[in-house]
């Protein structure tokens, strides 16, 4: 039997209360580790441009462990969710309060995870997702394999990947359109 620590219980409860307070309906009972994944959005039945962008970017960057895009899906004002990423089971996962701060306030969060005993080791960077005009339109979570570089080096690499994606995003709505056939 897996155990859940107090922090996980508090986080899950807070997420559940946030979900209820926002009037969102959970659409799944999936779990990541032992923390339930609260979902507040369901992706359309087609591959979106945002998912194609994640797939292409991830393929070009073998140094990445994962890449995720979050924000408000078109037509869902006030719903903050994961809408594209390298873990399909997380699509529709309700964004945390920290994620929403990055989306709405434009904060950048550097979490190099030094001195943590995680397997695999990683460095996590949350940056505002931008379109090609420089507008903040959501959040990108960029996770690097390992944590052997300096915080500055990882930050510069994460910013470059985010900007590479931004150059391919005409506007927020384009992320939710069907992906072009290749």
PDB file of C-alpha atoms in Angstrom:
ATOM      1  CA  UNK A   1       0.000   0.000   0.000  1.00  0.00           C
ATOM      2  CA  UNK A   2       1.393   3.417  -0.984  1.00  0.00           C
ATOM      3  CA  UNK A   3       1.583   6.062   1.670  1.00  0.00           C
ATOM      4  CA  UNK A   4       0.623   9.676   1.193  1.00  0.00           C
ATOM      5  CA  UNK A   5       2.463  12.283   3.201  1.00  0.00           C
ATOM      6  CA  UNK A   6       0.744  15.225   4.870  1.00  0.00           C
ATOM      7  CA  UNK A   7       1.969  17.696   2.224  1.00  0.00           C
ATOM      8  CA  UNK A   8       0.372  15.592  -0.535  1.00  0.00           C
ATOM      9  CA  UNK A   9      -2.923  15.432   1.363  1.00  0.00           C
ATOM     10  CA  UNK A  10      -2.956  19.203   1.897  1.00  0.00           C
ATOM     11  CA  UNK A  11      -2.083  19.833  -1.766  1.00  0.00           C
ATOM     12  CA  UNK A  12      -4.758  17.431  -3.016  1.00  0.00           C
ATOM     13  CA  UNK A  13      -7.356  18.974  -0.686  1.00  0.00           C
ATOM     14  CA  UNK A  14      -6.410  22.499  -1.740  1.00  0.00           C
ATOM     15  CA  UNK A  15      -6.632  21.546  -5.392  1.00  0.00           C
ATOM     16  CA  UNK A  16     -10.008  19.944  -4.806  1.00  0.00           C
ATOM     17  CA  UNK A  17     -11.326  23.040  -3.032  1.00  0.00           C
ATOM     18  CA  UNK A  18      -9.924  25.278  -5.777  1.00  0.00           C
ATOM     19  CA  UNK A  19     -11.616  23.099  -8.369  1.00  0.00           C
ATOM     20  CA  UNK A  20     -14.962  23.299  -6.554  1.00  0.00           C
ATOM     21  CA  UNK A  21     -14.634  27.030  -5.907  1.00  0.00           C
ATOM     22  CA  UNK A  22     -13.969  27.651  -9.596  1.00  0.00           C
ATOM     23  CA  UNK A  23     -17.011  25.618 -10.544  1.00  0.00           C
ATOM     24  CA  UNK A  24     -14.868  23.237 -12.575  1.00  0.00           C
ATOM     25  CA  UNK A  25     -15.732  19.602 -12.868  1.00  0.00           C
ATOM     26  CA  UNK A  26     -13.055  16.966 -12.459  1.00  0.00           C
ATOM     27  CA  UNK A  27     -13.072  14.657 -15.474  1.00  0.00           C
ATOM     28  CA  UNK A  28     -10.737  11.930 -14.313  1.00  0.00           C
ATOM     29  CA  UNK A  29      -9.443   9.953 -11.393  1.00  0.00           C
ATOM     30  CA  UNK A  30      -5.898   9.490 -12.640  1.00  0.00           C
ATOM     31  CA  UNK A  31      -2.986   9.838 -10.249  1.00  0.00           C
ATOM     32  CA  UNK A  32       0.610  10.950 -10.563  1.00  0.00           C
ATOM     33  CA  UNK A  33       2.526   9.108  -7.889  1.00  0.00           C
ATOM     34  CA  UNK A  34       0.082   9.044  -5.012  1.00  0.00           C
ATOM     35  CA  UNK A  35      -1.424  12.489  -5.637  1.00  0.00           C
ATOM     36  CA  UNK A  36      -4.721  12.485  -7.545  1.00  0.00           C
ATOM     37  CA  UNK A  37      -4.763  14.409 -10.819  1.00  0.00           C
ATOM     38  CA  UNK A  38      -7.712  16.790 -10.894  1.00  0.00           C
ATOM     39  CA  UNK A  39      -8.804  17.511 -14.434  1.00  0.00           C
ATOM     40  CA  UNK A  40     -10.836  20.530 -15.477  1.00  0.00           C
ATOM     41  CA  UNK A  41     -10.733  20.330 -19.292  1.00  0.00           C
ATOM     42  CA  UNK A  42     -10.941  17.750 -22.054  1.00  0.00           C
ATOM     43  CA  UNK A  43      -8.902  18.194 -25.234  1.00  0.00           C
ATOM     44  CA  UNK A  44     -10.649  18.024 -28.592  1.00  0.00           C
ATOM     45  CA  UNK A  45     -10.556  14.778 -30.583  1.00  0.00           C
ATOM     46  CA  UNK A  46      -7.905  16.096 -32.971  1.00  0.00           C
ATOM     47  CA  UNK A  47      -4.211  16.801 -32.537  1.00  0.00           C
ATOM     48  CA  UNK A  48      -3.874  20.487 -31.716  1.00  0.00           C
ATOM     49  CA  UNK A  49      -1.149  22.783 -33.048  1.00  0.00           C
ATOM     50  CA  UNK A  50       0.138  23.124 -29.473  1.00  0.00           C
ATOM     51  CA  UNK A  51       0.708  19.369 -29.181  1.00  0.00           C
ATOM     52  CA  UNK A  52       2.499  19.297 -32.547  1.00  0.00           C
ATOM     53  CA  UNK A  53       4.699  22.166 -31.319  1.00  0.00           C
ATOM     54  CA  UNK A  54       5.553  20.261 -28.130  1.00  0.00           C
ATOM     55  CA  UNK A  55       6.276  17.063 -30.076  1.00  0.00           C
ATOM     56  CA  UNK A  56       8.548  18.852 -32.569  1.00  0.00           C
ATOM     57  CA  UNK A  57      10.381  20.869 -29.898  1.00  0.00           C
ATOM     58  CA  UNK A  58      10.873  17.853 -27.643  1.00  0.00           C
ATOM     59  CA  UNK A  59      12.285  15.836 -30.561  1.00  0.00           C
ATOM     60  CA  UNK A  60      14.836  18.608 -31.278  1.00  0.00           C
ATOM     61  CA  UNK A  61      16.035  18.781 -27.672  1.00  0.00           C
ATOM     62  CA  UNK A  62      17.301  15.451 -26.301  1.00  0.00           C
ATOM     63  CA  UNK A  63      18.404  17.254 -23.123  1.00  0.00           C
ATOM     64  CA  UNK A  64      14.743  17.568 -22.075  1.00  0.00           C
ATOM     65  CA  UNK A  65      12.956  15.200 -19.731  1.00  0.00           C
ATOM     66  CA  UNK A  66       9.562  16.809 -20.374  1.00  0.00           C
ATOM     67  CA  UNK A  67       7.857  19.833 -21.896  1.00  0.00           C
ATOM     68  CA  UNK A  68       4.388  21.092 -20.961  1.00  0.00           C
ATOM     69  CA  UNK A  69       2.134  23.977 -22.054  1.00  0.00           C
ATOM     70  CA  UNK A  70      -0.565  25.336 -19.764  1.00  0.00           C
ATOM     71  CA  UNK A  71      -3.076  28.141 -19.941  1.00  0.00           C
ATOM     72  CA  UNK A  72      -6.690  28.995 -20.656  1.00  0.00           C
ATOM     73  CA  UNK A  73      -8.040  26.993 -23.589  1.00  0.00           C
ATOM     74  CA  UNK A  74      -9.874  29.103 -26.154  1.00  0.00           C
ATOM     75  CA  UNK A  75     -13.477  29.582 -25.017  1.00  0.00           C
ATOM     76  CA  UNK A  76     -12.804  28.503 -21.419  1.00  0.00           C
ATOM     77  CA  UNK A  77     -12.204  31.756 -19.539  1.00  0.00           C
ATOM     78  CA  UNK A  78     -10.934  31.171 -16.010  1.00  0.00           C
ATOM     79  CA  UNK A  79      -9.995  27.517 -16.616  1.00  0.00           C
ATOM     80  CA  UNK A  80      -6.224  27.056 -16.228  1.00  0.00           C
ATOM     81  CA  UNK A  81      -5.084  23.659 -17.421  1.00  0.00           C
ATOM     82  CA  UNK A  82      -2.422  21.576 -19.120  1.00  0.00           C
ATOM     83  CA  UNK A  83      -3.307  21.571 -22.818  1.00  0.00           C
ATOM     84  CA  UNK A  84      -0.201  20.038 -24.423  1.00  0.00           C
ATOM     85  CA  UNK A  85       2.770  18.066 -23.217  1.00  0.00           C
ATOM     86  CA  UNK A  86       4.986  15.038 -23.279  1.00  0.00           C
ATOM     87  CA  UNK A  87       2.753  13.140 -20.835  1.00  0.00           C
ATOM     88  CA  UNK A  88      -0.661  12.674 -22.519  1.00  0.00           C
ATOM     89  CA  UNK A  89      -2.278  11.513 -19.263  1.00  0.00           C
ATOM     90  CA  UNK A  90      -1.706  15.003 -17.838  1.00  0.00           C
ATOM     91  CA  UNK A  91      -3.664  16.815 -20.568  1.00  0.00           C
ATOM     92  CA  UNK A  92      -6.580  18.541 -18.848  1.00  0.00           C
ATOM     93  CA  UNK A  93      -4.811  18.570 -15.463  1.00  0.00           C
ATOM     94  CA  UNK A  94      -5.813  21.575 -13.424  1.00  0.00           C
ATOM     95  CA  UNK A  95      -2.986  24.106 -13.063  1.00  0.00           C
ATOM     96  CA  UNK A  96      -1.615  24.825  -9.595  1.00  0.00           C
ATOM     97  CA  UNK A  97      -1.708  28.255  -7.985  1.00  0.00           C
ATOM     98  CA  UNK A  98       2.004  28.650  -8.756  1.00  0.00           C
ATOM     99  CA  UNK A  99       1.372  27.806 -12.427  1.00  0.00           C
ATOM    100  CA  UNK A 100      -1.399  30.413 -12.565  1.00  0.00           C
ATOM    101  CA  UNK A 101       0.958  33.080 -11.158  1.00  0.00           C
ATOM    102  CA  UNK A 102       3.356  32.444 -14.039  1.00  0.00           C
ATOM    103  CA  UNK A 103       0.466  32.661 -16.537  1.00  0.00           C
ATOM    104  CA  UNK A 104      -1.244  35.723 -15.138  1.00  0.00           C
ATOM    105  CA  UNK A 105       1.624  37.737 -13.654  1.00  0.00           C
ATOM    106  CA  UNK A 106       4.455  36.711 -15.975  1.00  0.00           C
ATOM    107  CA  UNK A 107       6.678  35.340 -13.191  1.00  0.00           C
ATOM    108  CA  UNK A 108       9.524  32.967 -14.013  1.00  0.00           C
ATOM    109  CA  UNK A 109      10.313  30.200 -11.560  1.00  0.00           C
ATOM    110  CA  UNK A 110      13.703  28.499 -11.488  1.00  0.00           C
ATOM    111  CA  UNK A 111      13.779  25.190  -9.652  1.00  0.00           C
ATOM    112  CA  UNK A 112      17.161  23.562 -10.245  1.00  0.00           C
ATOM    113  CA  UNK A 113      16.378  20.908  -7.596  1.00  0.00           C
ATOM    114  CA  UNK A 114      19.946  20.838  -6.318  1.00  0.00           C
ATOM    115  CA  UNK A 115      20.631  18.565  -3.376  1.00  0.00           C
ATOM    116  CA  UNK A 116      17.435  16.563  -3.943  1.00  0.00           C
ATOM    117  CA  UNK A 117      17.540  12.796  -4.192  1.00  0.00           C
ATOM    118  CA  UNK A 118      15.265  12.378  -7.230  1.00  0.00           C
ATOM    119  CA  UNK A 119      15.498   9.739  -9.901  1.00  0.00           C
ATOM    120  CA  UNK A 120      16.018  10.847 -12.528  1.00  0.00           C
ATOM    121  CA  UNK A 121      17.698  14.073 -11.444  1.00  0.00           C
ATOM    122  CA  UNK A 122      16.214  17.120 -13.140  1.00  0.00           C
ATOM    123  CA  UNK A 123      16.039  20.894 -13.323  1.00  0.00           C
ATOM    124  CA  UNK A 124      12.597  22.491 -13.693  1.00  0.00           C
ATOM    125  CA  UNK A 125      11.871  25.914 -15.215  1.00  0.00           C
ATOM    126  CA  UNK A 126       8.458  27.581 -15.414  1.00  0.00           C
ATOM    127  CA  UNK A 127       8.377  30.469 -17.869  1.00  0.00           C
ATOM    128  CA  UNK A 128       5.588  32.533 -19.398  1.00  0.00           C
ATOM    129  CA  UNK A 129       4.607  31.071 -22.767  1.00  0.00           C
ATOM    130  CA  UNK A 130       4.703  33.780 -25.431  1.00  0.00           C
ATOM    131  CA  UNK A 131       3.477  34.234 -28.963  1.00  0.00           C
ATOM    132  CA  UNK A 132       5.652  35.657 -31.723  1.00  0.00           C
ATOM    133  CA  UNK A 133       4.656  39.239 -30.826  1.00  0.00           C
ATOM    134  CA  UNK A 134       5.980  38.699 -27.282  1.00  0.00           C
ATOM    135  CA  UNK A 135       2.567  38.541 -25.570  1.00  0.00           C
ATOM    136  CA  UNK A 136       2.321  36.238 -22.550  1.00  0.00           C
ATOM    137  CA  UNK A 137      -0.293  33.623 -23.455  1.00  0.00           C
ATOM    138  CA  UNK A 138       0.244  30.888 -20.875  1.00  0.00           C
ATOM    139  CA  UNK A 139       2.957  28.855 -19.218  1.00  0.00           C
ATOM    140  CA  UNK A 140       5.639  26.489 -20.416  1.00  0.00           C
ATOM    141  CA  UNK A 141       7.228  24.027 -18.018  1.00  0.00           C
ATOM    142  CA  UNK A 142      10.635  22.927 -19.281  1.00  0.00           C
ATOM    143  CA  UNK A 143      12.304  20.059 -17.446  1.00  0.00           C
ATOM    144  CA  UNK A 144      15.931  19.220 -18.187  1.00  0.00           C
ATOM    145  CA  UNK A 145      17.578  15.865 -17.552  1.00  0.00           C
ATOM    146  CA  UNK A 146      20.082  16.223 -14.739  1.00  0.00           C
ATOM    147  CA  UNK A 147      21.147  19.209 -12.712  1.00  0.00           C
ATOM    148  CA  UNK A 148      24.832  19.515 -13.498  1.00  0.00           C
ATOM    149  CA  UNK A 149      24.877  22.967 -15.119  1.00  0.00           C
ATOM    150  CA  UNK A 150      24.598  26.317 -13.413  1.00  0.00           C
ATOM    151  CA  UNK A 151      21.205  27.846 -12.760  1.00  0.00           C
ATOM    152  CA  UNK A 152      22.080  30.589 -15.255  1.00  0.00           C
ATOM    153  CA  UNK A 153      22.950  28.068 -17.990  1.00  0.00           C
ATOM    154  CA  UNK A 154      19.671  26.199 -17.510  1.00  0.00           C
ATOM    155  CA  UNK A 155      17.723  29.462 -17.424  1.00  0.00           C
ATOM    156  CA  UNK A 156      19.315  30.619 -20.681  1.00  0.00           C
ATOM    157  CA  UNK A 157      18.632  27.239 -22.309  1.00  0.00           C
ATOM    158  CA  UNK A 158      14.999  27.244 -21.097  1.00  0.00           C
ATOM    159  CA  UNK A 159      14.497  30.816 -22.350  1.00  0.00           C
ATOM    160  CA  UNK A 160      15.939  29.874 -25.756  1.00  0.00           C
ATOM    161  CA  UNK A 161      13.576  26.895 -26.063  1.00  0.00           C
ATOM    162  CA  UNK A 162      10.606  29.033 -25.008  1.00  0.00           C
ATOM    163  CA  UNK A 163      11.571  31.726 -27.549  1.00  0.00           C
ATOM    164  CA  UNK A 164      12.051  29.089 -30.265  1.00  0.00           C
ATOM    165  CA  UNK A 165       8.459  27.969 -29.649  1.00  0.00           C
ATOM    166  CA  UNK A 166       7.170  31.559 -29.458  1.00  0.00           C
ATOM    167  CA  UNK A 167       8.455  32.257 -32.973  1.00  0.00           C
ATOM    168  CA  UNK A 168       6.055  29.555 -34.200  1.00  0.00           C
ATOM    169  CA  UNK A 169       2.946  30.789 -32.341  1.00  0.00           C
ATOM    170  CA  UNK A 170       1.002  33.497 -34.211  1.00  0.00           C
ATOM    171  CA  UNK A 171      -1.434  33.981 -31.284  1.00  0.00           C
ATOM    172  CA  UNK A 172      -3.134  32.211 -28.395  1.00  0.00           C
ATOM    173  CA  UNK A 173      -6.052  30.853 -30.438  1.00  0.00           C
ATOM    174  CA  UNK A 174      -3.695  29.211 -32.940  1.00  0.00           C
ATOM    175  CA  UNK A 175      -2.515  26.769 -30.254  1.00  0.00           C
ATOM    176  CA  UNK A 176      -5.953  25.117 -30.174  1.00  0.00           C
ATOM    177  CA  UNK A 177      -6.416  24.730 -33.924  1.00  0.00           C
ATOM    178  CA  UNK A 178      -5.931  21.366 -35.652  1.00  0.00           C
ATOM    179  CA  UNK A 179      -2.274  20.659 -36.370  1.00  0.00           C
ATOM    180  CA  UNK A 180      -1.168  20.922 -39.985  1.00  0.00           C
ATOM    181  CA  UNK A 181      -0.686  17.591 -41.718  1.00  0.00           C
ATOM    182  CA  UNK A 182       2.944  16.787 -42.485  1.00  0.00           C
TER     183      UNK A 182
END
